Coordinates of C-alpha atoms in Angstrom, one line a residue:
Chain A
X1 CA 118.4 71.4 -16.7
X2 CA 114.5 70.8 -16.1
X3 CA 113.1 70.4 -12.7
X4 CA 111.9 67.4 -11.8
X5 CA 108.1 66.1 -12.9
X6 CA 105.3 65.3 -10.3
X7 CA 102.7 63.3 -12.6
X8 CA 100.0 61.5 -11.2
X9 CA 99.4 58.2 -12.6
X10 CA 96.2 56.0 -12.5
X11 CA 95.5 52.4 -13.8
X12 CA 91.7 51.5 -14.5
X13 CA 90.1 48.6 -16.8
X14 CA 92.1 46.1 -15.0
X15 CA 95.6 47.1 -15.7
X16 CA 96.1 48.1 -12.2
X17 CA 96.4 44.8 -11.4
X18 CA 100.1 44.6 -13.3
X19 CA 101.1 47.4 -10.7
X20 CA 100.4 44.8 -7.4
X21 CA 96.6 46.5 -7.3
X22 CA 97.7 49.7 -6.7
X23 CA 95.0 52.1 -8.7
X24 CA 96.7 55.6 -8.1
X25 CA 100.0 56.4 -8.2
X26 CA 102.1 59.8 -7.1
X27 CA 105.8 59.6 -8.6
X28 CA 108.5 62.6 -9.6
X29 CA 110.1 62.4 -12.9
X30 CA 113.9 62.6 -11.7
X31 CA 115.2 66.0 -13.7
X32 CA 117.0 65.9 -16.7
X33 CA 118.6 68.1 -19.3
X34 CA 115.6 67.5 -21.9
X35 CA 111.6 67.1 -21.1
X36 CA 109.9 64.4 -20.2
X37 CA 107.9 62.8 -23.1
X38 CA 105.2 59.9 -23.1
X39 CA 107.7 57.6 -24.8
X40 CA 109.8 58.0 -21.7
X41 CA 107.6 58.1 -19.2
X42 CA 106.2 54.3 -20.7
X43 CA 109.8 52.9 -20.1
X44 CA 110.4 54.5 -16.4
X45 CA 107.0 53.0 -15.5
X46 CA 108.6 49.6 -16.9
X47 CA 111.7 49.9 -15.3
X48 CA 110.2 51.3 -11.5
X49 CA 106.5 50.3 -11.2
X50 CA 105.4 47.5 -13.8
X51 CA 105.7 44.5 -11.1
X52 CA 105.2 41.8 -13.5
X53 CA 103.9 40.6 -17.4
X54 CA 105.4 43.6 -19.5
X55 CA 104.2 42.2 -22.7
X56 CA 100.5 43.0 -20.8
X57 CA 101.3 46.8 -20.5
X58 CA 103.7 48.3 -23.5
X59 CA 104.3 46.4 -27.2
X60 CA 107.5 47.9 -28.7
X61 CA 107.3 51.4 -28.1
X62 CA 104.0 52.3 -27.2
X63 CA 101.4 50.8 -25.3
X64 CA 100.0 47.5 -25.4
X65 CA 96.7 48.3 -28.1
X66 CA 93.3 48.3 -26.0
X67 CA 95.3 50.6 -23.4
X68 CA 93.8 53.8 -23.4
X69 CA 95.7 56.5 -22.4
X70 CA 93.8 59.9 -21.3
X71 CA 96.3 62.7 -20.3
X72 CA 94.4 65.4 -18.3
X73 CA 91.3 63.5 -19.1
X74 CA 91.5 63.6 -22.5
X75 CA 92.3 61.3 -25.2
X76 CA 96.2 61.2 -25.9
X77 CA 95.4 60.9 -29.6
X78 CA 93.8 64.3 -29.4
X79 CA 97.7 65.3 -27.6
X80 CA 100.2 64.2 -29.7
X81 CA 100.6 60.4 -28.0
X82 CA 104.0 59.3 -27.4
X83 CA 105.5 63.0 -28.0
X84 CA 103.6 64.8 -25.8
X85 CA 105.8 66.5 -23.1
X86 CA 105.2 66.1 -19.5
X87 CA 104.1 69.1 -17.3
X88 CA 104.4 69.3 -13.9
X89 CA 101.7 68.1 -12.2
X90 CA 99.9 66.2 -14.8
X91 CA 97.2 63.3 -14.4
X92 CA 98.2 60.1 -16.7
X93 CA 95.2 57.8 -16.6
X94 CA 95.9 54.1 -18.3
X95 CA 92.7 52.3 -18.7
X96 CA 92.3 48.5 -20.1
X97 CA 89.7 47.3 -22.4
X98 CA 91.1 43.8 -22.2
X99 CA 88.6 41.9 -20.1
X100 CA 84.6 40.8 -21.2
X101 CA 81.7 42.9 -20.5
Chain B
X1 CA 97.5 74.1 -27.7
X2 CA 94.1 72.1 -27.1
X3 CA 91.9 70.9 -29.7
X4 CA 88.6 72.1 -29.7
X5 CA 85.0 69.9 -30.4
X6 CA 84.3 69.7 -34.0
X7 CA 81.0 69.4 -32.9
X8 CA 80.2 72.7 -30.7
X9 CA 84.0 74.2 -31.0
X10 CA 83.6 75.5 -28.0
X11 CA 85.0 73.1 -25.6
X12 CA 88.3 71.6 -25.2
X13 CA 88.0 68.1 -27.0
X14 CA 88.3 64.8 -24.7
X15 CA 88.7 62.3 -27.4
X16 CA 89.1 61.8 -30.6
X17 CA 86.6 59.1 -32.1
X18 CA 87.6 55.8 -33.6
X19 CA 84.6 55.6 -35.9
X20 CA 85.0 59.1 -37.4
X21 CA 88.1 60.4 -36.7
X22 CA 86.2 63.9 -35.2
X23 CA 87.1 65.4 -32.1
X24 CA 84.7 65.7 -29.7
X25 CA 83.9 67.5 -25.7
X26 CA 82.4 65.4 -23.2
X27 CA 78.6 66.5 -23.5
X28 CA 79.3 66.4 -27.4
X29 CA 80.6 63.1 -27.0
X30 CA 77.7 61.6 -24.6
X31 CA 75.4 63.0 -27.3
X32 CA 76.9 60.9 -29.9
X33 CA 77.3 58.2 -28.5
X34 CA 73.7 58.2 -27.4
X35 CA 72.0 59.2 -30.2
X36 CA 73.8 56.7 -32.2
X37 CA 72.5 53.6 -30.1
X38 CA 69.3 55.0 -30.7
X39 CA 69.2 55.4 -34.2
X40 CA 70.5 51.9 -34.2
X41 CA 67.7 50.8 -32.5
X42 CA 65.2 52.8 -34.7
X43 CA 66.6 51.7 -38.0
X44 CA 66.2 48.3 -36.8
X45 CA 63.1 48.5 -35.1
X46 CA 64.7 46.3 -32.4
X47 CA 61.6 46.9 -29.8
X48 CA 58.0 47.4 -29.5
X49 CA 56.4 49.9 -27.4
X50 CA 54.7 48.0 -24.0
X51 CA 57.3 45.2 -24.8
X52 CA 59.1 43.9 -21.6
X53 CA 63.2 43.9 -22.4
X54 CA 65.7 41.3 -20.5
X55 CA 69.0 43.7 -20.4
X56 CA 71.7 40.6 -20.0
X57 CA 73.8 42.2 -17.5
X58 CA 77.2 41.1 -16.3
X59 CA 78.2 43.7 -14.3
X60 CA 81.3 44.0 -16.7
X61 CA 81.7 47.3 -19.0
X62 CA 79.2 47.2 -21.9
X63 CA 76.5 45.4 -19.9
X64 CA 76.8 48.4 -17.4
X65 CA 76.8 51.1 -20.1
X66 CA 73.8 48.8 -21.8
X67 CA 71.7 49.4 -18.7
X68 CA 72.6 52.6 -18.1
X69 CA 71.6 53.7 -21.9
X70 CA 69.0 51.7 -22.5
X71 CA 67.4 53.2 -19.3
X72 CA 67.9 56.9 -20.8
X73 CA 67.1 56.1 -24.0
X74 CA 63.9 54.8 -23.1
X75 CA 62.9 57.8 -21.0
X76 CA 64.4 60.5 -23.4
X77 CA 62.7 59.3 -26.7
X78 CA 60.0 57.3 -24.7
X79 CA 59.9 53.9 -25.7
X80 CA 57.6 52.8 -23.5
X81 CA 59.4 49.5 -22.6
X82 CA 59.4 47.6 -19.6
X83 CA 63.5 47.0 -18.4
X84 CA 64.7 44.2 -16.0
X85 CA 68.4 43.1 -15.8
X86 CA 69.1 39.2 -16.4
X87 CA 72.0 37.9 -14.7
X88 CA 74.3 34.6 -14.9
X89 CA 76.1 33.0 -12.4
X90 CA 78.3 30.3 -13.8
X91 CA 80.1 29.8 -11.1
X92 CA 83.3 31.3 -11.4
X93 CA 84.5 31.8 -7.7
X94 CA 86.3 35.3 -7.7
X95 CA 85.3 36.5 -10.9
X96 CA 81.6 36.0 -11.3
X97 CA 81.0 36.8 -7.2
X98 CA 82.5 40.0 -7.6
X99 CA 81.1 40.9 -10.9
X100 CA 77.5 40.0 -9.1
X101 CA 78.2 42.3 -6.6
X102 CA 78.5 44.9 -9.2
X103 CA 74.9 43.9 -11.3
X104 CA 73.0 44.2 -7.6
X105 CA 74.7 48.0 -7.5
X106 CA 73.8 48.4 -10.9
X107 CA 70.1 47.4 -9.9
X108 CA 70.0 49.9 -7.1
X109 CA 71.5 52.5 -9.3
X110 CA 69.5 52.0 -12.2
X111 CA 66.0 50.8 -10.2
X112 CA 65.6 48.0 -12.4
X113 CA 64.2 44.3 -11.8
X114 CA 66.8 41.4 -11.4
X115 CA 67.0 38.3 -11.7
X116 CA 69.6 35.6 -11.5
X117 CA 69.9 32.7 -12.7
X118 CA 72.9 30.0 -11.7
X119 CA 74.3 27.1 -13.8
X120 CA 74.5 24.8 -10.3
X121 CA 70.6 25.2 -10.7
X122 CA 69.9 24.7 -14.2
X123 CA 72.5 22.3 -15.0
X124 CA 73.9 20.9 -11.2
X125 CA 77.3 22.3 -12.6
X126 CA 79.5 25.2 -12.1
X127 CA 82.3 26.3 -13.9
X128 CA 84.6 25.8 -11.4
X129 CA 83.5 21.8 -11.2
X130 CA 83.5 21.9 -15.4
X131 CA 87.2 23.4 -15.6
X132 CA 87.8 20.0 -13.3
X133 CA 87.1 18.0 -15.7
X134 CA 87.0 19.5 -18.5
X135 CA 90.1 21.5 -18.4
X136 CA 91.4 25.1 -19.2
X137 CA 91.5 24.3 -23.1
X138 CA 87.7 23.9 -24.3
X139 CA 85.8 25.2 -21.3
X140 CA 85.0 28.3 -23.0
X141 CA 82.7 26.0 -25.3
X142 CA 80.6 24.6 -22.0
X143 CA 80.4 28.0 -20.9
X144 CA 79.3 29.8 -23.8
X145 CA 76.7 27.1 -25.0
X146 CA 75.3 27.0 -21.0
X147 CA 75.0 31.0 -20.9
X148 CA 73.1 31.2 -23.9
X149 CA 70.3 28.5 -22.5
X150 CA 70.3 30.3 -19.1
X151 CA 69.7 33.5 -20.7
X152 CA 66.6 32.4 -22.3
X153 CA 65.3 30.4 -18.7
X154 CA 66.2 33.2 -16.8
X155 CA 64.0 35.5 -19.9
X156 CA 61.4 32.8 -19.7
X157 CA 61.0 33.3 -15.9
X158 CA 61.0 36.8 -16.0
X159 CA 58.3 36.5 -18.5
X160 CA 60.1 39.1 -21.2
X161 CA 59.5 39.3 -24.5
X162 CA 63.0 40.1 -25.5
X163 CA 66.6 40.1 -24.5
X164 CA 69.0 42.7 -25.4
X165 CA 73.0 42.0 -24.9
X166 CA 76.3 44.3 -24.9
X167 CA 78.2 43.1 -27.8
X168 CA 80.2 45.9 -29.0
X169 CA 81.3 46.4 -32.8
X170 CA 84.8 44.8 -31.7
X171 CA 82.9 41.6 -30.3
X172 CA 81.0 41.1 -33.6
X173 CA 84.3 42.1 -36.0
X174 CA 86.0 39.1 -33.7
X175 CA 83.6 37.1 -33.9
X176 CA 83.1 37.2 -37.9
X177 CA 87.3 36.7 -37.8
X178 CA 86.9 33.8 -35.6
X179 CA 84.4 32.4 -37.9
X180 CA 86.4 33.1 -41.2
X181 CA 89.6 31.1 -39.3
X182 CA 87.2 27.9 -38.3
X183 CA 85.8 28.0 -42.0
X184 CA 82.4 28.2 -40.0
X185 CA 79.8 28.7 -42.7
X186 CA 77.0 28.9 -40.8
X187 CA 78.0 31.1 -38.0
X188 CA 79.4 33.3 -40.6
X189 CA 76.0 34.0 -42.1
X190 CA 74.1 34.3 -39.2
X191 CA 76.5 35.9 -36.9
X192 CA 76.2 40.0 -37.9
X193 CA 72.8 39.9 -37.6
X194 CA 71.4 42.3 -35.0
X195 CA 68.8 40.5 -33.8
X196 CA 67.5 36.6 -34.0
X197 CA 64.1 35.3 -35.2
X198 CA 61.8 34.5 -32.7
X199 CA 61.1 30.8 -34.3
X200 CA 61.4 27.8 -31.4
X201 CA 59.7 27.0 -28.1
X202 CA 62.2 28.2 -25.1
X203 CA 64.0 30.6 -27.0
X204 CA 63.7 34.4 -26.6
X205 CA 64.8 36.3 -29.4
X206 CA 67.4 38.7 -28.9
X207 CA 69.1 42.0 -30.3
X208 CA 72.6 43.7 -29.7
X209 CA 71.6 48.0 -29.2
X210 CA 75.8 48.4 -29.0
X211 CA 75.9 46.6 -32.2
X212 CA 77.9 49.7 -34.0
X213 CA 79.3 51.4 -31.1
X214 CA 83.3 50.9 -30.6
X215 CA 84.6 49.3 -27.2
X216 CA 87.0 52.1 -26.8
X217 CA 83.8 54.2 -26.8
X218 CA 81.9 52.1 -24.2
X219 CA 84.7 52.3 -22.0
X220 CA 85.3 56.5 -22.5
X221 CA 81.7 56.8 -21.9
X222 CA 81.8 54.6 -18.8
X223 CA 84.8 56.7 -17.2
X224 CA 83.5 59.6 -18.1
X225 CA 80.0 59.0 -16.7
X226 CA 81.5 57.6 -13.7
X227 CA 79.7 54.6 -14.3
X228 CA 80.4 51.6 -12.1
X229 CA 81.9 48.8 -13.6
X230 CA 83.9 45.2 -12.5
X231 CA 86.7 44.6 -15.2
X232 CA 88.6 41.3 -15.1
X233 CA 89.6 38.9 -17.3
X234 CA 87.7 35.7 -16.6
X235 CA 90.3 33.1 -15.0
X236 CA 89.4 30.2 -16.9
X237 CA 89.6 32.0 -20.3
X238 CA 93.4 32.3 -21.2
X239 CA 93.4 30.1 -23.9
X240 CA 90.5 31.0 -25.3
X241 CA 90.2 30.7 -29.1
X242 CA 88.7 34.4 -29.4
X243 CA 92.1 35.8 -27.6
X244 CA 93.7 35.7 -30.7
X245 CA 91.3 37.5 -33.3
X246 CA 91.2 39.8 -30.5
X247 CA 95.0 40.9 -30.4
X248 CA 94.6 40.9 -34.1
X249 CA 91.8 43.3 -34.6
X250 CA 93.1 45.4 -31.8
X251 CA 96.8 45.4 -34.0
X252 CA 94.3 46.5 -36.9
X253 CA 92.4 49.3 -35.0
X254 CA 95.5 51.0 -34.1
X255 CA 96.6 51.1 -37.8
X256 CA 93.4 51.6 -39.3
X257 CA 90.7 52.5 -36.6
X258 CA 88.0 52.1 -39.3
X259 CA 89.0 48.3 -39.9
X260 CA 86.6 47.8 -37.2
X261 CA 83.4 48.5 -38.9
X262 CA 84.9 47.1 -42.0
X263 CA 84.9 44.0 -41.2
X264 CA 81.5 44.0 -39.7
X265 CA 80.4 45.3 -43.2
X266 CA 82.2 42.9 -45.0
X267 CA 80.4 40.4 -42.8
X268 CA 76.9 41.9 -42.9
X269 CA 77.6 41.1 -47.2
X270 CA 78.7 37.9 -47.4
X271 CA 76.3 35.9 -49.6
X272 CA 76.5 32.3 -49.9
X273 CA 76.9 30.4 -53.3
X274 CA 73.6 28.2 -54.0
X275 CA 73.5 24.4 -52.9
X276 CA 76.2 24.7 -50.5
X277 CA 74.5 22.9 -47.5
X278 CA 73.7 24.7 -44.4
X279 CA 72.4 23.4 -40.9
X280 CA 68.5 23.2 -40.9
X281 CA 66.8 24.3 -37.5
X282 CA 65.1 21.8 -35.7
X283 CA 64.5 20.8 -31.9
X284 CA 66.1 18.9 -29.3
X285 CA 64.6 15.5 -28.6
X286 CA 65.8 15.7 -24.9
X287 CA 64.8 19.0 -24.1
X288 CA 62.9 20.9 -26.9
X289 CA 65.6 23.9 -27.2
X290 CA 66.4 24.9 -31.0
X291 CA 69.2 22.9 -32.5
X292 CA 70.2 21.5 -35.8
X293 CA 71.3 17.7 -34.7
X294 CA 69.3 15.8 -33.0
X295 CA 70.7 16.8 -29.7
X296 CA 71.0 20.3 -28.9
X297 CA 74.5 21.3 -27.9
X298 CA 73.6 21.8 -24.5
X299 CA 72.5 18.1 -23.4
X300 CA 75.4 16.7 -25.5
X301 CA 78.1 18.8 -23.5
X302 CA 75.9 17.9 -20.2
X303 CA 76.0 14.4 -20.8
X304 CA 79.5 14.0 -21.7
X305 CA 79.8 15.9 -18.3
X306 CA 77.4 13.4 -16.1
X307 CA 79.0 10.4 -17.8
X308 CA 82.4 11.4 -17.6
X309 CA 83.7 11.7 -21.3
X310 CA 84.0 15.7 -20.8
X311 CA 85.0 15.4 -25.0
X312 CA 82.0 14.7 -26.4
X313 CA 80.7 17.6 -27.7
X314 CA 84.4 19.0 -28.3
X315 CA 84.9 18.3 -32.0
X316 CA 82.4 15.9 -34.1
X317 CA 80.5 12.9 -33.0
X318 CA 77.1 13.7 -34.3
X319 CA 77.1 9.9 -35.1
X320 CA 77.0 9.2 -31.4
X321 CA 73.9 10.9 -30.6
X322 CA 72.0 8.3 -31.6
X323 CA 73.6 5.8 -29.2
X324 CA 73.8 8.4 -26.5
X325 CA 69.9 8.9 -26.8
X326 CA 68.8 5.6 -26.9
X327 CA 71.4 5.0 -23.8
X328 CA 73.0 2.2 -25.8
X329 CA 76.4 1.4 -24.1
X330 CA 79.7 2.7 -26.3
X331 CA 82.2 0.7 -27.2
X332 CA 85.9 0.7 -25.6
X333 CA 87.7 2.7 -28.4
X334 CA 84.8 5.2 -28.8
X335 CA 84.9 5.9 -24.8
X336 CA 89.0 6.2 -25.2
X337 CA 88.3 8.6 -27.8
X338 CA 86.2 10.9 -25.7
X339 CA 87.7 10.7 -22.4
X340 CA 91.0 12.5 -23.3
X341 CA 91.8 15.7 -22.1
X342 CA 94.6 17.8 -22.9
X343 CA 95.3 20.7 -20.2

């Protein structure tokens, strides 16, 4: 049984807006017998903090392309994207590119 | 296990770039990005030394990053150019208020000239009145066609010899897909080029520096830099034509992250077959501005505004300039015709 996962979660770019404004969040990953992965982490933001327009933050699976997605300030490309297994205390950072410059 | 810069391999890598596919640390990555713009600018021969530049600035992401570049840029490889920030209002109450806000920070931060220049003074219309009558379906087209004419008053006033813009590789790839989907021959030619001649009285030509660089990359370098940006999507622009060659090259990027600069090659060798006809530059005979009919875009959307027929402009009535221009009255069905609106 893993213990449960503090992450700390911030929305930039415009996608904090979906999440009623709210830029920074603090949650805890409920534990569970396997690790937390991105893939997971995408739906329990769907289920307990997306407050409205899904289709604006995730498509299928993954995340809604032109979401970027740093994990400990780096690129989640660079970390294995959807697999990459949460440790405690980690900083999530979901930044939007959808908007004119 | 992190991945290290295949640049210095020494630091821990931050992202992994869309253009290359190489791995790269923060000050390895500012580099880059940097020195790219630059040699962008060089290879073009975009600017003159002792030449006063207009940086169009919106306060949104790649105007910001523009200005913030463009500043070091012209200080690390000396330039010698003059920089002032050009700003439009449209209008927009709650998106282009806030995102003014953000240019007069930027001016602070930056110590840069501004200047700003509204559509209720140049036209005696804002958005907000437009949308009105106009609708949420085609008042992207008022909007763009009015922001390119302010740009050039508000360069004009400011006396610069140049304006430079923040389209990013993505804006360019969509707009060569936009023009491939309207079977816009024209625009397709023209529309890759990184700079416009200089040809017409009241026009300012005008270059695009981020021409090449990725808006993933802006918007890395931007966070990373801390830079200070406004980031909403315009209200009136849901429906927006672009909105869907966006989500389409954005689909493309994530498969092939290359398709990006693809297309803007493809677009940059498209040749035209001889005799097909093109558009011939001329001037407005209301107001002077370039235009290839005999009124330039600008007046016809303005008059269909002032006379309330907010279609005319939307779709093809070239043979209605005439009559609008020698202020003969139109008939019933022709007035029918242009006072529809769908919203």
């Amino acid at each position: 049984m893993a213990a449960p996962v503090a992450v700390h979660l911030e929305f930039g770019g415009g996608a904090e807006l979906l999440f009623d404004g709210v830029k920074e969040h603090h949650v805890t990953l409920p534990s569970q017998s396997e690790p937390w992965d991105m893939k997971q982490l995408l739906v329990w933001i769907q289920r307990n903090l997306l407050k409205e327009r899904p289709e604006l933050f995730v498509q299928g699976d993954t995340v809604r392309p032109g979401i970027l997605v740093l994990i400990n300030d780096a690129d989640w490309e660079l970390m294995g994207e959807l697999d990459y297994q949460l440790l405690d205390q980690d900083n999530i950072v979901f930044i939007s590119t959808l908007h004119g410059g | 296990m992190p991945v290290l810069c295949s640049s210095c391999s020494e630091k821990r890598a931050v992202l992994k770039r869309p253009k290359t596919g190489h791995s790269l640390c923060k000050a390895c990555f500012f580099w880059a990005f940097e020195e790219e713009v630059h040699q962008t600018i060089v290879a073009a021969k975009l600017f003159r030394s002792g030449e006063t530049v207009g940086i169009a600035a919106s306060g949104g992401k790649d105007s910001t990053v523009l200005a913030h570049v463009m500043k070091l840029l012209n200080e690390r490889h000396g330039y010698g150019l003059e920089l002032m920030l050009i700003s439009v209002d449209e209008g927009i109450t709650g998106y282009r208020d806030d995102s003014l806000e953000t240019v007069k920070r930027n001016q602070q931060q930056y110590e840069l000239p501004l200047k700003i220049v509204s559509y209720e003074e140049l036209y005696g219309w804002t958005m907000d009145a437009i949308v009105k009558q106009v609708g949420l379906k085609n008042n992207c087209t008022f909007c763009g066609v009015f922001r390119r004419q302010a740009l050039d008053r508000g360069a004009i006033m400011l006396k610069v010899d140049k304006i430079c813009t923040g389209h990013n590789a993505d804006d360019v790839a969509e707009t060569v897909l936009m023009n491939i989907l309207r079977g816009d021959i024209a625009r397709l030619r023209r529309c890759t080029a990184i700079s416009t001649a200089s040809e017409g009285d009241g026009v300012v030509p005008r270059c695009k520096p981020l021409k090449y660089a990725y808006e993933k990359e802006i918007v890395l370098y931007a966070y990373f830099k801390k830079l200070d940006y406004f980031s909403t999507e315009c209200i009136y622009s849901p429906n927006a034509y672009r909105g869907y060659a966006r989500t389409f090259l954005k689909d493309l990027e994530s498969i092939r992250p290359s398709s990006i600069m693809d297309i803007i090659h493809s677009g940059e060798n498209l040749s035209v077959r001889e005799g097909v006809k093109m558009p011939v530059q001329g001037t407005c005979s209301r107001c002077g501005y370039i235009s290839s009919q005999a009124l330039c875009k600008s007046c016809v959307l303005l008059e269909g505004l002032n006379r309330g027929l907010p279609k005319l402009g939307i779709g093809k009535h070239h043979r209605l300039h005439g009559k609008i221009l020698s202020q003969q009255p139109l008939t019933e069905h022709e007035q029918r015709k242009l006072k529809s609106v769908d919203f």
